[in-house]
Tab-separated table of C-alpha atoms and ligand atoms in Angstrom:
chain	number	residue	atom	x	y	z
A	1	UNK	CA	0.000	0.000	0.000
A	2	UNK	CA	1.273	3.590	-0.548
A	3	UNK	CA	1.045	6.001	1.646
A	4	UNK	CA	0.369	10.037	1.942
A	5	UNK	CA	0.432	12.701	3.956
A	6	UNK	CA	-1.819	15.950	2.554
A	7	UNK	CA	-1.159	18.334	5.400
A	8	UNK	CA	2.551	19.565	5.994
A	9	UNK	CA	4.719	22.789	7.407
A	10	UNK	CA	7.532	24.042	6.058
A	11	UNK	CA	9.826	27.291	7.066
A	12	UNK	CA	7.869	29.137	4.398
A	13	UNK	CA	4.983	29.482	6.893
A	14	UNK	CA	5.755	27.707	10.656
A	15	UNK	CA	7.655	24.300	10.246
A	16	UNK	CA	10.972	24.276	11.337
A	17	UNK	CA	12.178	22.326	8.047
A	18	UNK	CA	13.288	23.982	4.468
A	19	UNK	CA	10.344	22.973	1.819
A	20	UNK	CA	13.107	20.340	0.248
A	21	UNK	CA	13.719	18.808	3.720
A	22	UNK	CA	10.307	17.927	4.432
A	23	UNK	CA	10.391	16.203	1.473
A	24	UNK	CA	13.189	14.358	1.958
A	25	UNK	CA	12.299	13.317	5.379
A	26	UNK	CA	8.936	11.819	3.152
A	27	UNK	CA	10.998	9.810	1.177
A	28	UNK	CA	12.855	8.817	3.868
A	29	UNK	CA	9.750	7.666	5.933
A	30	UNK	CA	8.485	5.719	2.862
A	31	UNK	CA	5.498	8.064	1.817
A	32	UNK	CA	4.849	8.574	-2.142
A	33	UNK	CA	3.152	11.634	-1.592
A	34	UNK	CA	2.763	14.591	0.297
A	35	UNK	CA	1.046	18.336	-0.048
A	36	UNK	CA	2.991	21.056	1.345
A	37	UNK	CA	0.132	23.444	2.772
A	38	UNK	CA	2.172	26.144	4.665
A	39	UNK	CA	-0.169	29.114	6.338
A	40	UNK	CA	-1.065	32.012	3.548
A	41	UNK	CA	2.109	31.358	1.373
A	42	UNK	CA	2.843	29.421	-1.656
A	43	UNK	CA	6.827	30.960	-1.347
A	44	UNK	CA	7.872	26.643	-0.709
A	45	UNK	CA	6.093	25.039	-3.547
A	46	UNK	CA	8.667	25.576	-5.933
A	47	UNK	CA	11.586	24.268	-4.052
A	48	UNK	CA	9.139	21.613	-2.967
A	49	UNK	CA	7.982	20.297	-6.280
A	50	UNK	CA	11.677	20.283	-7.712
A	51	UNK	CA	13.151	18.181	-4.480
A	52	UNK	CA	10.333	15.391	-4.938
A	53	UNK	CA	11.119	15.238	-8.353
A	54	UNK	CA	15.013	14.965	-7.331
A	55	UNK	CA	14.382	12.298	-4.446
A	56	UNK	CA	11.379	10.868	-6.236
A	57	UNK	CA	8.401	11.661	-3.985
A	58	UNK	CA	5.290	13.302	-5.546
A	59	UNK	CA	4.190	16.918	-4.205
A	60	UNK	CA	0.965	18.380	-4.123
A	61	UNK	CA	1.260	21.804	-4.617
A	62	UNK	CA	-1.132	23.339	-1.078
A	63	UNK	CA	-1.961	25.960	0.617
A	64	UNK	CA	-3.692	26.502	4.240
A	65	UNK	CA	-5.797	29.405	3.991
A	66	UNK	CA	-7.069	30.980	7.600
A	67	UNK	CA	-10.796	31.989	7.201
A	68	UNK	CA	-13.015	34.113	8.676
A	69	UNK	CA	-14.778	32.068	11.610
A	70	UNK	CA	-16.111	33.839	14.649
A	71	UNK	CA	-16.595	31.062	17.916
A	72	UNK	CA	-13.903	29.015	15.870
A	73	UNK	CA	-10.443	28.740	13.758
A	74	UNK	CA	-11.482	27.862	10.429
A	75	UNK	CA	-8.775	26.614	7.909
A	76	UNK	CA	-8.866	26.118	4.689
A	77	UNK	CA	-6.667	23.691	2.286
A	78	UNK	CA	-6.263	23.975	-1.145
A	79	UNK	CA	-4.712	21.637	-3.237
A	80	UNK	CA	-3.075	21.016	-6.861
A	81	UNK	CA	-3.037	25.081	-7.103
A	82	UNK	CA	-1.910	26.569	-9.924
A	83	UNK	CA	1.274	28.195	-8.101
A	84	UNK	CA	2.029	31.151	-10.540
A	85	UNK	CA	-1.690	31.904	-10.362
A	86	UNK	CA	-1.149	36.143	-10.041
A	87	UNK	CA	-4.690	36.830	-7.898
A	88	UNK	CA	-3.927	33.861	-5.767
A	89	UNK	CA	-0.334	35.836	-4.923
A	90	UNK	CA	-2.309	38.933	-4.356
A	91	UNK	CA	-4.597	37.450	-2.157
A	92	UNK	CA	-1.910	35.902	-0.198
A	93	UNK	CA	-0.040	38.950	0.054
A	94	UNK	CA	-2.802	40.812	1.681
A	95	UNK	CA	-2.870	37.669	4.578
A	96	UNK	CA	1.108	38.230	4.735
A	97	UNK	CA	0.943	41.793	5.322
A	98	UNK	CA	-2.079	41.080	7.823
A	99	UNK	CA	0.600	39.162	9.829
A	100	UNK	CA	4.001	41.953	9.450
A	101	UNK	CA	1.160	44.036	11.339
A	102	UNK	CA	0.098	41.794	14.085
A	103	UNK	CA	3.509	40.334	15.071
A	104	UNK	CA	4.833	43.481	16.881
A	105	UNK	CA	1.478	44.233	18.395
A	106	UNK	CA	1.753	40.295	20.170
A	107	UNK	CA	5.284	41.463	21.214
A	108	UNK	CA	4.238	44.553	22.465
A	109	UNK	CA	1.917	42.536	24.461
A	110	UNK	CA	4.142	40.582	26.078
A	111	UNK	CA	6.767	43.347	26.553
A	112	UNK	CA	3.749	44.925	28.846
A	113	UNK	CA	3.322	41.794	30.608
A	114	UNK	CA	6.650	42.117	31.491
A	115	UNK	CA	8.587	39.654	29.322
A	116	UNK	CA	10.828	41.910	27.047
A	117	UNK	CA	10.869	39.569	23.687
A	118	UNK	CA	12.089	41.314	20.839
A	119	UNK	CA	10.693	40.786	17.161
A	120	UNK	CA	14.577	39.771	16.171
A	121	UNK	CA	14.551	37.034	18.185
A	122	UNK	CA	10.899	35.827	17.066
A	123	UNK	CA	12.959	36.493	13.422
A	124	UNK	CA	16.306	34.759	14.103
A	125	UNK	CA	13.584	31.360	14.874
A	126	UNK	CA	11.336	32.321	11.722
A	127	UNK	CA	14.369	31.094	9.711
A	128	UNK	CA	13.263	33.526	7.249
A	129	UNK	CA	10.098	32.593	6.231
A	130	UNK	CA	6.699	34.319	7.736
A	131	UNK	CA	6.258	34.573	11.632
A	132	UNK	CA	3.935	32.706	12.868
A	133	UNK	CA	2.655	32.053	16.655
A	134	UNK	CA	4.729	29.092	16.786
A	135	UNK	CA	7.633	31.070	16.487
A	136	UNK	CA	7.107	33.434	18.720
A	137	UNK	CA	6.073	30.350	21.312
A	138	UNK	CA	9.314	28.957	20.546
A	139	UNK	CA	11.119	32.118	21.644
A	140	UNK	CA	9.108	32.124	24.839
A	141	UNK	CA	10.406	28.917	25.567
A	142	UNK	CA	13.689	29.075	24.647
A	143	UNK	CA	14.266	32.207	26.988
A	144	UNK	CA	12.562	30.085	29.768
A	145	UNK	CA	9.337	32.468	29.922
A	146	UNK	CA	7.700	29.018	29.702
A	147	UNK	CA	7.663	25.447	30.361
A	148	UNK	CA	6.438	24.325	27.032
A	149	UNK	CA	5.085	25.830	23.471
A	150	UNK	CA	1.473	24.425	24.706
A	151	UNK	CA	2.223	26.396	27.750
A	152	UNK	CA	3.271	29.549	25.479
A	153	UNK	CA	-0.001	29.307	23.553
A	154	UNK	CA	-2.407	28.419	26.850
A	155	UNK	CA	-1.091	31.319	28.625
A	156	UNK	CA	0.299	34.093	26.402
A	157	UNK	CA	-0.442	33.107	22.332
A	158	UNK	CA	-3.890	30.907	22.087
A	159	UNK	CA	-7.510	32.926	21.157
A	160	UNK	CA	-7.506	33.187	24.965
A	161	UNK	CA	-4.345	34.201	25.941
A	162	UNK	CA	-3.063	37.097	27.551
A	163	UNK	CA	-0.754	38.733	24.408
A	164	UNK	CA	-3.654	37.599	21.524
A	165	UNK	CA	-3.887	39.867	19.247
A	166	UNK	CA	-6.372	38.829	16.093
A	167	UNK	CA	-5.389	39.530	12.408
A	168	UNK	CA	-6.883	40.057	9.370
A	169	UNK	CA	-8.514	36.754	7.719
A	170	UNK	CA	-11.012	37.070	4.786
A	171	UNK	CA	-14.333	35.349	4.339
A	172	UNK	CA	-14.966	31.683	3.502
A	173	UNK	CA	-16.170	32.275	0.062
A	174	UNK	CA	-12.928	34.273	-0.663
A	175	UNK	CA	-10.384	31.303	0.882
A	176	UNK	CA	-12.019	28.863	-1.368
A	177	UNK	CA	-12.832	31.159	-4.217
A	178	UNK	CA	-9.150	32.111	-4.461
A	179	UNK	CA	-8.465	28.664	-4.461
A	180	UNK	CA	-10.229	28.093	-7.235
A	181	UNK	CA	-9.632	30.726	-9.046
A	182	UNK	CA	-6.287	28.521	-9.119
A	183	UNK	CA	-7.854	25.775	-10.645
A	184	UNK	CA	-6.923	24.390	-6.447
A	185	UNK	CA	-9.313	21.543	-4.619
A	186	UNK	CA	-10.915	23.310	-1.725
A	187	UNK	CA	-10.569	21.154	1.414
A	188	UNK	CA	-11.964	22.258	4.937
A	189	UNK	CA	-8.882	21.684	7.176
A	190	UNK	CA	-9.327	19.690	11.238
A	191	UNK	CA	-12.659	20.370	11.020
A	192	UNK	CA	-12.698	20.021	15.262
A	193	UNK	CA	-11.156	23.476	15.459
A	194	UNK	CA	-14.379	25.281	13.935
A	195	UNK	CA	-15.949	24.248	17.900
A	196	UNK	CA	-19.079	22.676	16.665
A	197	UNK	CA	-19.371	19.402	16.865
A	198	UNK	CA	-22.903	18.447	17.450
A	199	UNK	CA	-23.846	16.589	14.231
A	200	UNK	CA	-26.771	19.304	13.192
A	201	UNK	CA	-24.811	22.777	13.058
A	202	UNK	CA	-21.271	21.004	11.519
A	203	UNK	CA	-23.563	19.825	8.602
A	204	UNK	CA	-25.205	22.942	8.004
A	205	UNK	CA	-21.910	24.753	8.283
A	206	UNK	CA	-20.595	22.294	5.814
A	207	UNK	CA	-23.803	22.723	3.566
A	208	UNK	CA	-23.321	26.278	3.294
A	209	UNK	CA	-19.554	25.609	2.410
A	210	UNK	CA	-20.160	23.574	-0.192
A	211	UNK	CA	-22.611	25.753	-1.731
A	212	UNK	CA	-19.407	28.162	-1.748
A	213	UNK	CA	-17.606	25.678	-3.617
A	214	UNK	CA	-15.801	23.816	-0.982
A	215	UNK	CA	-14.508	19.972	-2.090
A	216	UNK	CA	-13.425	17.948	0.861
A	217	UNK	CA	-13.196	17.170	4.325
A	218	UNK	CA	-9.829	16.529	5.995
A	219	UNK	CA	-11.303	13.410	8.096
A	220	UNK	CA	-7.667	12.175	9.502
A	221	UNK	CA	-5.998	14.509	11.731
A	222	UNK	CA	-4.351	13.208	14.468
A	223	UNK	CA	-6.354	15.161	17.165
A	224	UNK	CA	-9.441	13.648	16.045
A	225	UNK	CA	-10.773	11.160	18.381
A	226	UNK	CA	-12.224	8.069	16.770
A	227	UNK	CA	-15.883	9.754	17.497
A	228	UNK	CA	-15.557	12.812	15.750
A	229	UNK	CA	-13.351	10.726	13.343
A	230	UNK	CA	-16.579	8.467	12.318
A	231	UNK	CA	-18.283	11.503	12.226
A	232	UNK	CA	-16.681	13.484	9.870
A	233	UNK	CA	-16.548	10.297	7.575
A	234	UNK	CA	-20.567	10.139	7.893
A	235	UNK	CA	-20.907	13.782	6.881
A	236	UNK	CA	-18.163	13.667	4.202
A	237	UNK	CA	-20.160	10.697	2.563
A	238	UNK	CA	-23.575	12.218	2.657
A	239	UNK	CA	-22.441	15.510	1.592
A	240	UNK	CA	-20.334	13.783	-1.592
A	241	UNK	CA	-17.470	15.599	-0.181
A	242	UNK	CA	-13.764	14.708	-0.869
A	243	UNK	CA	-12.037	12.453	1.875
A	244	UNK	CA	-8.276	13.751	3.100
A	245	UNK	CA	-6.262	13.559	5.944
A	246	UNK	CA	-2.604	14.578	6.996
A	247	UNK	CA	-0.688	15.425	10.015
A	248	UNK	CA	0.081	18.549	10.438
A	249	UNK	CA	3.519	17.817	10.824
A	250	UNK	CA	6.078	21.488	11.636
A	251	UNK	CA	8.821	19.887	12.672
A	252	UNK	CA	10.111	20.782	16.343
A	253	UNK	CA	7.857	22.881	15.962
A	254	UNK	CA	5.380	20.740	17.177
A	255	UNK	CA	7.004	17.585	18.261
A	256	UNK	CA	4.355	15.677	19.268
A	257	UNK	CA	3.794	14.599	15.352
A	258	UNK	CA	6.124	12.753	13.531
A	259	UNK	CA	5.833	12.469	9.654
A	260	UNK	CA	5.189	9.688	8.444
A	261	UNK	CA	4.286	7.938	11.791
A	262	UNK	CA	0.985	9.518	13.148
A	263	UNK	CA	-1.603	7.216	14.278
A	264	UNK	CA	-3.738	7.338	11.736
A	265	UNK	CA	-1.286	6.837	8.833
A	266	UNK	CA	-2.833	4.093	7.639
A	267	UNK	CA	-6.015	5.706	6.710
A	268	UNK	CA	-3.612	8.011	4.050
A	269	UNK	CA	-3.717	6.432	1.168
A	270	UNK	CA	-2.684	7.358	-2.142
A	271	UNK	CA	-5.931	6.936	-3.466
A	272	UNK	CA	-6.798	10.245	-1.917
A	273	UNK	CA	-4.387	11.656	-4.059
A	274	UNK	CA	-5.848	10.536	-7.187
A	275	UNK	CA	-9.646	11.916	-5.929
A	276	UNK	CA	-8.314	15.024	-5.676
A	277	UNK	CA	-7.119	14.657	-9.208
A	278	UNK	CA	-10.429	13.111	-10.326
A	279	UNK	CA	-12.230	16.336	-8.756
A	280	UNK	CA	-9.859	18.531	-10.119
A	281	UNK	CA	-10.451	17.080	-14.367
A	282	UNK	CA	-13.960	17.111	-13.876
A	283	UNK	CA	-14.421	20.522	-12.370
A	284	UNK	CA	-11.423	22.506	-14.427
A	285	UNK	CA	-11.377	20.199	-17.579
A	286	UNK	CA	-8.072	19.487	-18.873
A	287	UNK	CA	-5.288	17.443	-17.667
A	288	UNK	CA	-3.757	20.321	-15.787
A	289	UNK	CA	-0.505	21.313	-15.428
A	290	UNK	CA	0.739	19.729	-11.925
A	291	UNK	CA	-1.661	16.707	-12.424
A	292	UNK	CA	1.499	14.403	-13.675
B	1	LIG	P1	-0.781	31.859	13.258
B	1	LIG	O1	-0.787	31.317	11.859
B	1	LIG	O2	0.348	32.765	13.530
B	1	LIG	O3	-2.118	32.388	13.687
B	1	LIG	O4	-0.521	30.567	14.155
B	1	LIG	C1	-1.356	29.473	13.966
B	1	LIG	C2	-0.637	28.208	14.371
B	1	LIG	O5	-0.384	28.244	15.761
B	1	LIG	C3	-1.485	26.974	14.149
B	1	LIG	O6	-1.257	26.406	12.909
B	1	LIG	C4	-0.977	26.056	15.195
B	1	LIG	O7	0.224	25.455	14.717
B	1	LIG	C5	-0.606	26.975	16.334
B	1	LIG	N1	-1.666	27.152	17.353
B	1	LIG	C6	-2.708	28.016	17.326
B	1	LIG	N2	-3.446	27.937	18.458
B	1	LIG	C7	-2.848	27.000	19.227
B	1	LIG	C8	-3.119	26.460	20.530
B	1	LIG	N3	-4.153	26.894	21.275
B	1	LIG	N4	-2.278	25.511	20.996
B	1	LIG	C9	-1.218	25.092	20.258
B	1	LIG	N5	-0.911	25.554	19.028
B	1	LIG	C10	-1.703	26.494	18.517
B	2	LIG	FE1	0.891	26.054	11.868
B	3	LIG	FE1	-4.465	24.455	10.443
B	4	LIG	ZN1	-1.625	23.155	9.266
């Protein structure tokens, strides 16, 4: 059986590996394929897409959108993009400069609280790529401000903590509509995050998603338990939705998942890879350009 993984971090958004790493740690852990989906940027599919054709592992060009989702996170995936789409960079680049303006307002934050972070250090971490919270976690912890990065995020960094500070995020229709403008497969990312998980509101939620367009449901995450797990299966199949699943993997980032070794690795097939494609001839036409 071959094996995927639709739902990876690079240093282009808030892994802690380079775009061609990641992909060599795929090949290494035996996977054929795997979608690079850093937050708001498509600046690692490039370098991506050439080191799986180098080391011989196949990359879905992604992207993980943050939506608009009051009560909730919301995240969107999109997949097999079209990464020299022009709108789809200018979309980004409005959710890039949303987060140049809210990093120094988290840091202020903290600097108030009395911790006296500075944004070079949150930079030095970055690697280069965009901050994200996990960075700046990562610097809490690694000047001993905390005991953990769950710790960083429960007391300082999370929608509840102390130094949140909430950034600019456009609507549903416009994550998945610049997906698609793309010619990208929409995919509604850890659908536990959105906070509803009594049966009724998730499938109207997802109704009025897929009347926006949206293609799949990422069933497998790893912090779904096998409850909501069955559940999102249920709704995915009466809704004719798309079935994915990854692991979020960011490297140290967030140790606690390993690549290639998450506990529901099985489930990731590579047949999910070829629905995608399926979705994507029948809705775009064509054979597409990244649909080797
Ligand atoms: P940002 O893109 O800067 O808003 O950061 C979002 C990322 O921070 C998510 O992808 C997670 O990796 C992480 N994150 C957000 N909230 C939490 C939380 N409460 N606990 C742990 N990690 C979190
Ligand atoms: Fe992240
Ligand atoms: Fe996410
Ligand atoms: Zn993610």
């Amino acid at each position: 059986m071959a094996y995927v993984d639709l739902h990876t971090h690079s240093t282009a958004s808030d892994g802690s590996l380079p775009p061609r790493e990641v992909v060599r740690l795929a090949k290494a852990r035996g996977l054929k394929a795997i979608a690079l989906t850093d937050h708001d940027t498509i600046d690692g599919l490039a370098e991506a897409v050439a080191a799986g054709q180098e080391c011989g592992v196949e990359v879905v060009p992604g992207v993980e959108i943050s939506a608009r989702y009051p009560g909730g996170t919301m995240h969107i995936l999109g997949y097999f993009l079209e990464y020299d789409n022009e709108l789809l960079a200018r979309r980004l680049a409005v959710l890039q400069q949303a987060r140049k303006d809210r990093n120094p307002r988290i840091i202020a934050k903290l600097n108030e609280l009395g911790i006296p972070l500075r944004i070079e250090e949150v930079e030095r971490i970055s690697g280069g790529g965009q901050i994200g919270r996990p960075h700046i976690a990562r610097a809490l912890f690694e000047a001993g401000y905390v005991g953990s990065l769950q710790e960083a995020f429960d007391i300082y960094l999370g929608n509840q903590g102390q130094a949140y500070v909430e950034k600019f995020r456009f609507p549903p229709e416009e994550a998945i509509g610049m997906i698609r403008a793309a010619k990208g497969v929409p995919v509604l990312a850890h659908p536990f995050t959105l906070g509803l998980n009594d049966p009724a509101s998730l499938r109207a939620l997802l109704r009025e998603l897929v009347n926006l367009g949206l293609a799949g449901l990422e069933v497998y995450y790893p912090e779904h338990s096998p409850e909501l797990e069955a559940l999102y299966l249920a709704l995915a199949r009466e809704l004719n939705l798309l079935i994915t699943g990854g692991s979020d993997f960011h490297g140290d980032n967030k140790p606690e998942v390993e690549l290639g070794r998450i506990p529901c690795q099985s489930k990731l097939t590579y047949e999910m890879v070829e629905a995608l494609k399926a979705w994507r001839r029948r809705e775009y036409g064509g054979s597409g350009a990244s649909d080797q």
